[in-house]
CSV table of C-alpha atoms in Angstrom, one decimal:
chain,number,residue,atom,x,y,z
A,10,UNK,CA,89.7,141.4,48.2
A,11,UNK,CA,93.3,140.3,48.1
A,12,UNK,CA,94.8,143.0,50.3
A,13,UNK,CA,92.1,143.4,52.8
A,14,UNK,CA,93.4,144.0,56.3
A,15,UNK,CA,91.3,144.2,59.5
A,16,UNK,CA,93.1,146.0,62.3
A,17,UNK,CA,92.5,148.0,65.4
A,18,UNK,CA,91.3,151.5,64.6
A,19,UNK,CA,94.1,154.2,65.1
A,20,UNK,CA,93.6,157.8,66.1
A,21,UNK,CA,94.2,158.8,62.5
A,22,UNK,CA,91.3,156.7,61.3
A,23,UNK,CA,88.7,158.8,63.2
A,24,UNK,CA,87.7,161.0,60.2
A,25,UNK,CA,87.2,158.1,57.9
A,26,UNK,CA,85.2,156.2,60.5
A,27,UNK,CA,83.0,159.2,61.2
A,28,UNK,CA,82.4,159.8,57.5
A,29,UNK,CA,81.2,156.2,57.2
A,30,UNK,CA,79.0,156.5,60.3
A,31,UNK,CA,77.4,159.6,58.8
A,32,UNK,CA,77.0,158.2,55.3
A,33,UNK,CA,73.9,156.1,56.2
A,34,UNK,CA,70.1,156.9,56.2
A,35,UNK,CA,69.9,156.7,60.0
A,36,UNK,CA,73.4,158.0,60.7
A,37,UNK,CA,73.0,161.1,58.6
A,38,UNK,CA,70.7,162.6,61.3
A,39,UNK,CA,72.8,161.6,64.3
A,40,UNK,CA,76.4,162.3,63.4
A,41,UNK,CA,78.5,165.5,63.1
A,42,UNK,CA,81.4,164.8,60.8
A,43,UNK,CA,82.4,168.5,60.9
A,44,UNK,CA,83.2,168.4,64.6
A,45,UNK,CA,85.4,165.5,65.5
A,46,UNK,CA,85.9,166.5,69.2
A,47,UNK,CA,83.3,164.1,70.7
A,48,UNK,CA,84.5,161.2,68.6
A,49,UNK,CA,88.1,161.8,69.6
A,50,UNK,CA,87.2,161.8,73.3
A,51,UNK,CA,85.2,158.6,72.8
A,52,UNK,CA,88.1,157.0,70.9
A,53,UNK,CA,90.5,157.7,73.8
A,54,UNK,CA,88.0,156.0,76.2
A,55,UNK,CA,87.6,153.0,73.9
A,56,UNK,CA,91.3,152.7,73.4
A,57,UNK,CA,91.9,152.3,77.2
A,58,UNK,CA,89.2,149.6,77.6
A,59,UNK,CA,90.6,146.0,77.0
A,60,UNK,CA,87.0,144.7,76.3
A,61,UNK,CA,86.5,147.2,73.5
A,62,UNK,CA,87.7,146.5,70.0
A,63,UNK,CA,87.0,149.2,67.4
A,64,UNK,CA,88.4,148.0,64.1
A,65,UNK,CA,88.7,149.1,60.6
A,66,UNK,CA,88.9,147.2,57.3
A,67,UNK,CA,91.6,148.7,55.1
A,68,UNK,CA,92.5,148.0,51.5
A,69,UNK,CA,95.3,149.7,49.5
A,70,UNK,CA,95.8,152.1,52.4
A,71,UNK,CA,92.1,153.1,52.4
A,72,UNK,CA,89.7,152.6,55.3
A,73,UNK,CA,86.6,150.9,53.8
A,74,UNK,CA,84.8,149.6,56.9
A,75,UNK,CA,84.4,149.8,60.6
A,76,UNK,CA,82.8,147.9,63.5
A,77,UNK,CA,82.9,147.8,67.2
A,78,UNK,CA,83.2,144.5,69.1
A,79,UNK,CA,82.5,144.6,72.9
A,80,UNK,CA,83.3,141.7,75.1
A,81,UNK,CA,80.8,141.2,78.0
A,82,UNK,CA,81.4,138.7,80.8
A,83,UNK,CA,78.3,137.6,82.6
A,84,UNK,CA,76.8,135.2,85.1
A,85,UNK,CA,73.9,133.8,83.1
A,86,UNK,CA,74.3,130.8,80.9
A,87,UNK,CA,76.8,129.3,83.3
A,88,UNK,CA,79.0,132.3,83.4
A,89,UNK,CA,79.1,132.8,79.7
A,90,UNK,CA,81.0,135.6,78.0
A,91,UNK,CA,79.2,137.2,75.1
A,92,UNK,CA,80.2,139.7,72.5
A,93,UNK,CA,78.2,142.5,71.0
A,94,UNK,CA,78.8,143.9,67.5
A,95,UNK,CA,77.8,147.5,67.1
A,96,UNK,CA,78.3,150.3,64.6
A,97,UNK,CA,79.0,148.1,61.5
A,98,UNK,CA,79.6,150.3,58.4
A,99,UNK,CA,80.9,149.5,55.0
A,100,UNK,CA,82.0,152.3,52.7
A,101,UNK,CA,79.4,153.0,50.0
A,102,UNK,CA,81.8,152.1,47.2
A,103,UNK,CA,82.3,148.6,48.8
A,104,UNK,CA,78.8,147.5,49.5
A,105,UNK,CA,77.9,144.2,47.8
A,106,UNK,CA,81.6,143.3,47.6
A,107,UNK,CA,81.5,140.6,50.2
A,108,UNK,CA,83.3,142.9,52.7
A,109,UNK,CA,80.4,142.8,55.1
A,110,UNK,CA,80.5,139.0,55.2
A,111,UNK,CA,84.2,138.9,55.8
A,112,UNK,CA,83.9,141.6,58.5
A,113,UNK,CA,81.2,139.8,60.5
A,114,UNK,CA,83.0,136.5,60.1
A,115,UNK,CA,86.1,138.2,61.5
A,116,UNK,CA,84.1,139.5,64.5
A,117,UNK,CA,82.7,136.0,65.1
A,118,UNK,CA,86.2,134.5,65.0
A,119,UNK,CA,87.6,137.2,67.2
A,120,UNK,CA,84.7,136.6,69.7
A,121,UNK,CA,85.7,132.9,69.8
A,122,UNK,CA,89.3,133.8,70.4
A,123,UNK,CA,88.2,136.0,73.3
A,124,UNK,CA,86.4,133.1,74.9
A,125,UNK,CA,82.8,134.1,74.0
A,126,UNK,CA,80.0,131.6,73.8
A,127,UNK,CA,77.5,133.9,72.2
A,128,UNK,CA,77.6,136.8,69.7
A,129,UNK,CA,74.8,139.2,69.6
A,130,UNK,CA,73.8,142.4,67.8
A,131,UNK,CA,70.7,144.5,67.2
A,132,UNK,CA,69.7,146.0,63.9
A,133,UNK,CA,67.1,148.7,63.3
A,134,UNK,CA,63.8,147.2,62.3
A,135,UNK,CA,63.9,149.3,59.1
A,136,UNK,CA,67.1,147.6,57.9
A,137,UNK,CA,65.5,144.6,56.3
A,138,UNK,CA,68.4,143.9,54.0
A,139,UNK,CA,70.7,143.7,57.0
A,140,UNK,CA,68.4,141.2,58.7
A,141,UNK,CA,68.6,138.8,55.7
A,142,UNK,CA,72.3,139.3,55.7
A,143,UNK,CA,72.7,138.4,59.4
A,144,UNK,CA,70.4,135.4,59.0
A,145,UNK,CA,72.5,134.1,56.1
A,146,UNK,CA,75.6,134.3,58.3
A,147,UNK,CA,74.0,132.1,61.0
A,148,UNK,CA,72.4,134.6,63.4
A,149,UNK,CA,68.9,134.0,64.7
A,150,UNK,CA,66.4,136.9,65.0
A,151,UNK,CA,65.3,135.5,68.4
A,152,UNK,CA,65.0,138.8,70.3
A,153,UNK,CA,63.3,142.1,70.3
A,154,UNK,CA,65.7,145.0,70.8
A,155,UNK,CA,64.5,147.9,73.0
A,156,UNK,CA,66.1,151.3,73.2
A,157,UNK,CA,65.5,154.5,75.2
A,158,UNK,CA,67.3,157.8,74.8
A,159,UNK,CA,68.0,159.4,78.1
B,13,UNK,CA,58.7,148.1,99.4
B,14,UNK,CA,60.0,150.2,102.3
B,15,UNK,CA,63.3,148.5,102.9
B,16,UNK,CA,64.3,147.7,99.3
B,17,UNK,CA,68.0,148.2,98.7
B,18,UNK,CA,69.8,148.0,95.4
B,19,UNK,CA,73.5,147.3,95.8
B,20,UNK,CA,76.5,145.8,94.0
B,21,UNK,CA,76.4,142.0,94.1
B,22,UNK,CA,78.8,140.5,96.6
B,23,UNK,CA,80.6,137.1,96.3
B,24,UNK,CA,78.2,135.7,98.8
B,25,UNK,CA,75.2,136.6,96.7
B,26,UNK,CA,76.2,134.2,93.9
B,27,UNK,CA,74.0,131.2,95.0
B,28,UNK,CA,70.9,133.4,95.3
B,29,UNK,CA,71.6,135.0,91.9
B,30,UNK,CA,72.1,131.7,90.2
B,31,UNK,CA,68.9,130.3,91.8
B,32,UNK,CA,67.0,133.2,90.2
B,33,UNK,CA,68.7,132.8,86.8
B,34,UNK,CA,67.7,129.1,86.9
B,35,UNK,CA,64.1,129.7,88.1
B,36,UNK,CA,62.9,130.8,84.7
B,37,UNK,CA,61.4,129.0,81.6
B,38,UNK,CA,64.4,129.8,79.5
B,39,UNK,CA,67.0,129.8,82.3
B,40,UNK,CA,66.0,126.3,83.6
B,41,UNK,CA,67.6,124.8,80.5
B,42,UNK,CA,70.8,126.8,80.5
B,43,UNK,CA,71.9,127.1,84.1
B,44,UNK,CA,73.6,124.7,86.6
B,45,UNK,CA,72.8,125.9,90.1
B,46,UNK,CA,74.4,122.7,91.6
B,47,UNK,CA,77.8,123.7,90.2
B,48,UNK,CA,78.7,127.3,91.1
B,49,UNK,CA,82.3,127.2,89.8
B,50,UNK,CA,81.7,128.8,86.4
B,51,UNK,CA,79.6,131.5,88.0
B,52,UNK,CA,82.3,132.3,90.6
B,53,UNK,CA,84.9,132.6,87.9
B,54,UNK,CA,82.6,134.9,85.9
B,55,UNK,CA,81.9,137.0,89.1
B,56,UNK,CA,85.6,137.6,89.6
B,57,UNK,CA,86.0,138.9,86.1
B,58,UNK,CA,82.9,141.1,86.4
B,59,UNK,CA,84.1,142.5,89.7
B,60,UNK,CA,87.4,143.7,88.1
B,61,UNK,CA,85.7,145.5,85.2
B,62,UNK,CA,84.7,149.1,86.0
B,63,UNK,CA,82.2,149.1,83.2
B,64,UNK,CA,80.3,146.1,84.7
B,65,UNK,CA,77.7,146.5,87.4
B,66,UNK,CA,76.0,143.3,88.6
B,67,UNK,CA,73.6,144.4,91.3
B,68,UNK,CA,71.0,142.7,93.5
B,69,UNK,CA,67.8,144.0,95.1
B,70,UNK,CA,67.6,143.1,98.8
B,71,UNK,CA,64.8,143.4,101.3
B,72,UNK,CA,64.9,142.3,104.9
B,73,UNK,CA,68.3,140.7,104.2
B,74,UNK,CA,67.0,138.6,101.4
B,75,UNK,CA,68.1,138.8,97.7
B,76,UNK,CA,65.0,139.2,95.6
B,77,UNK,CA,66.3,140.4,92.3
B,78,UNK,CA,69.4,140.8,90.1
B,79,UNK,CA,70.4,142.5,86.9
B,80,UNK,CA,73.6,143.3,85.0
B,81,UNK,CA,74.3,146.8,83.7
B,82,UNK,CA,77.2,147.2,81.2
B,83,UNK,CA,78.5,150.6,80.2
B,84,UNK,CA,79.7,150.8,76.5
B,85,UNK,CA,81.5,153.8,75.1
B,86,UNK,CA,81.2,154.2,71.4
B,87,UNK,CA,82.0,156.4,68.4
B,88,UNK,CA,78.5,156.4,66.8
B,89,UNK,CA,75.9,159.0,67.7
B,90,UNK,CA,78.6,161.7,68.3
B,91,UNK,CA,80.6,159.5,70.6
B,92,UNK,CA,77.6,158.4,72.7
B,93,UNK,CA,78.0,156.1,75.6
B,94,UNK,CA,75.2,153.5,75.9
B,95,UNK,CA,74.3,151.0,78.6
B,96,UNK,CA,73.0,147.5,78.1
B,97,UNK,CA,70.7,145.8,80.7
B,98,UNK,CA,71.1,142.0,80.8
B,99,UNK,CA,70.1,139.1,83.0
B,100,UNK,CA,67.1,140.8,84.7
B,101,UNK,CA,65.5,138.4,87.2
B,102,UNK,CA,63.0,139.0,90.0
B,103,UNK,CA,62.4,136.3,92.6
B,104,UNK,CA,59.2,134.3,91.9
B,105,UNK,CA,57.7,135.5,95.2
B,106,UNK,CA,58.1,139.2,94.2
B,107,UNK,CA,56.8,139.2,90.7
B,108,UNK,CA,54.0,141.7,90.3
B,109,UNK,CA,55.2,143.7,93.3
B,110,UNK,CA,56.5,146.6,91.4
B,111,UNK,CA,60.1,145.5,92.0
B,112,UNK,CA,60.8,145.1,88.3
B,113,UNK,CA,59.7,148.7,87.6
B,114,UNK,CA,61.9,150.1,90.4
B,115,UNK,CA,64.8,147.9,89.3
B,116,UNK,CA,64.7,149.1,85.7
B,117,UNK,CA,64.2,152.7,86.8
B,118,UNK,CA,67.3,152.3,88.9
B,119,UNK,CA,69.2,151.0,85.9
B,120,UNK,CA,68.1,153.9,83.8
B,121,UNK,CA,69.1,156.4,86.6
B,122,UNK,CA,72.4,154.7,87.0
B,123,UNK,CA,73.0,154.9,83.3
B,124,UNK,CA,72.4,158.6,83.4
B,125,UNK,CA,74.8,159.0,86.3
B,126,UNK,CA,77.4,157.1,84.2
B,127,UNK,CA,77.0,159.6,81.4
B,128,UNK,CA,75.0,157.3,79.0
B,129,UNK,CA,72.8,158.8,76.3
B,130,UNK,CA,71.1,155.6,75.4
B,131,UNK,CA,69.9,152.5,77.4
B,132,UNK,CA,69.2,149.3,75.5
B,133,UNK,CA,68.3,145.7,76.1
B,134,UNK,CA,67.0,142.7,74.2
B,135,UNK,CA,64.2,140.4,75.3
B,136,UNK,CA,63.5,137.0,73.9
B,137,UNK,CA,60.7,137.2,71.4
B,138,UNK,CA,58.6,134.7,73.5
B,139,UNK,CA,58.6,137.0,76.6
B,140,UNK,CA,55.6,139.1,75.4
B,141,UNK,CA,54.7,140.2,79.0
B,142,UNK,CA,58.2,141.6,79.4
B,143,UNK,CA,57.8,143.5,76.1
B,144,UNK,CA,54.7,145.3,77.3
B,145,UNK,CA,56.5,146.0,80.6
B,146,UNK,CA,59.5,147.7,78.8
B,147,UNK,CA,57.3,149.7,76.6
B,148,UNK,CA,55.3,151.0,79.6
B,149,UNK,CA,58.7,152.1,81.1
B,150,UNK,CA,59.5,154.2,78.0
B,151,UNK,CA,61.5,151.8,75.8
B,152,UNK,CA,60.8,151.5,72.1
B,153,UNK,CA,60.9,148.1,70.4
B,154,UNK,CA,62.8,149.6,67.5
B,155,UNK,CA,65.3,146.8,66.8
B,156,UNK,CA,65.6,143.2,65.9
B,157,UNK,CA,67.9,141.3,68.2
B,158,UNK,CA,70.1,138.6,66.6
B,159,UNK,CA,72.1,136.0,68.5
B,160,UNK,CA,74.5,133.2,67.5
B,161,UNK,CA,75.9,130.6,69.8
B,162,UNK,CA,79.6,129.9,69.0
């Protein structure tokens, strides 16, 4: 892991990011790696928002992971700021390499730097390996995550 | 419910919002209604962020509910934008009045107006009444919600 670099995602990283989003049992049904237009539009919006941090992990010039960190100010918990980690993906070749751990640890450290008091994420109920992973890293499975497509 | 109004929270609403955040089995331990300074600072930050919508429900000039809606652009799901509903509180006098339903329906409608394709929220595992409420409104309890204080 000597040369691992975690850095903001650049426009040129979009194809590699989308390929990782699609290479996943759930993502395969939801992504369209052959048409990058909607991703490019979303990237431009994300890049303009100072509370959004889409990052990639890179080694030897190759993008091997991505995640999105969102900073959310709030009134509850004495005006606490929280962060939300979304869209965590590690390239298939790199799973089990410890990259996931380093990546989430980076997100937690970055959240602290941004003044957050709480880090949260949701994980699909079917991803039981991921649940054990997050608990090992110190997260508590204290909540039920509800979603609705509109 | 004839005169119910849902509107952006104003600076002057902070005491009423904090009182509702604190009047809750979980909130009672986390809030400090006698010291509004951290809430006022957080309010200023929220008010500057176009992706943050802290709203109140008002009837006959009285604030009877609050919630925070956050708009989150993203790359996954073909560049989908999602919204997150946080810090939903209804005044103790108004529980069971249907306000909660109207409030969440408002948040879903507003999410649609903001171009979101997905609405999500997490609810503490102990709030089983709330879970039934969200399922009745069309949400699916598909995820596990992880949190870590930092």
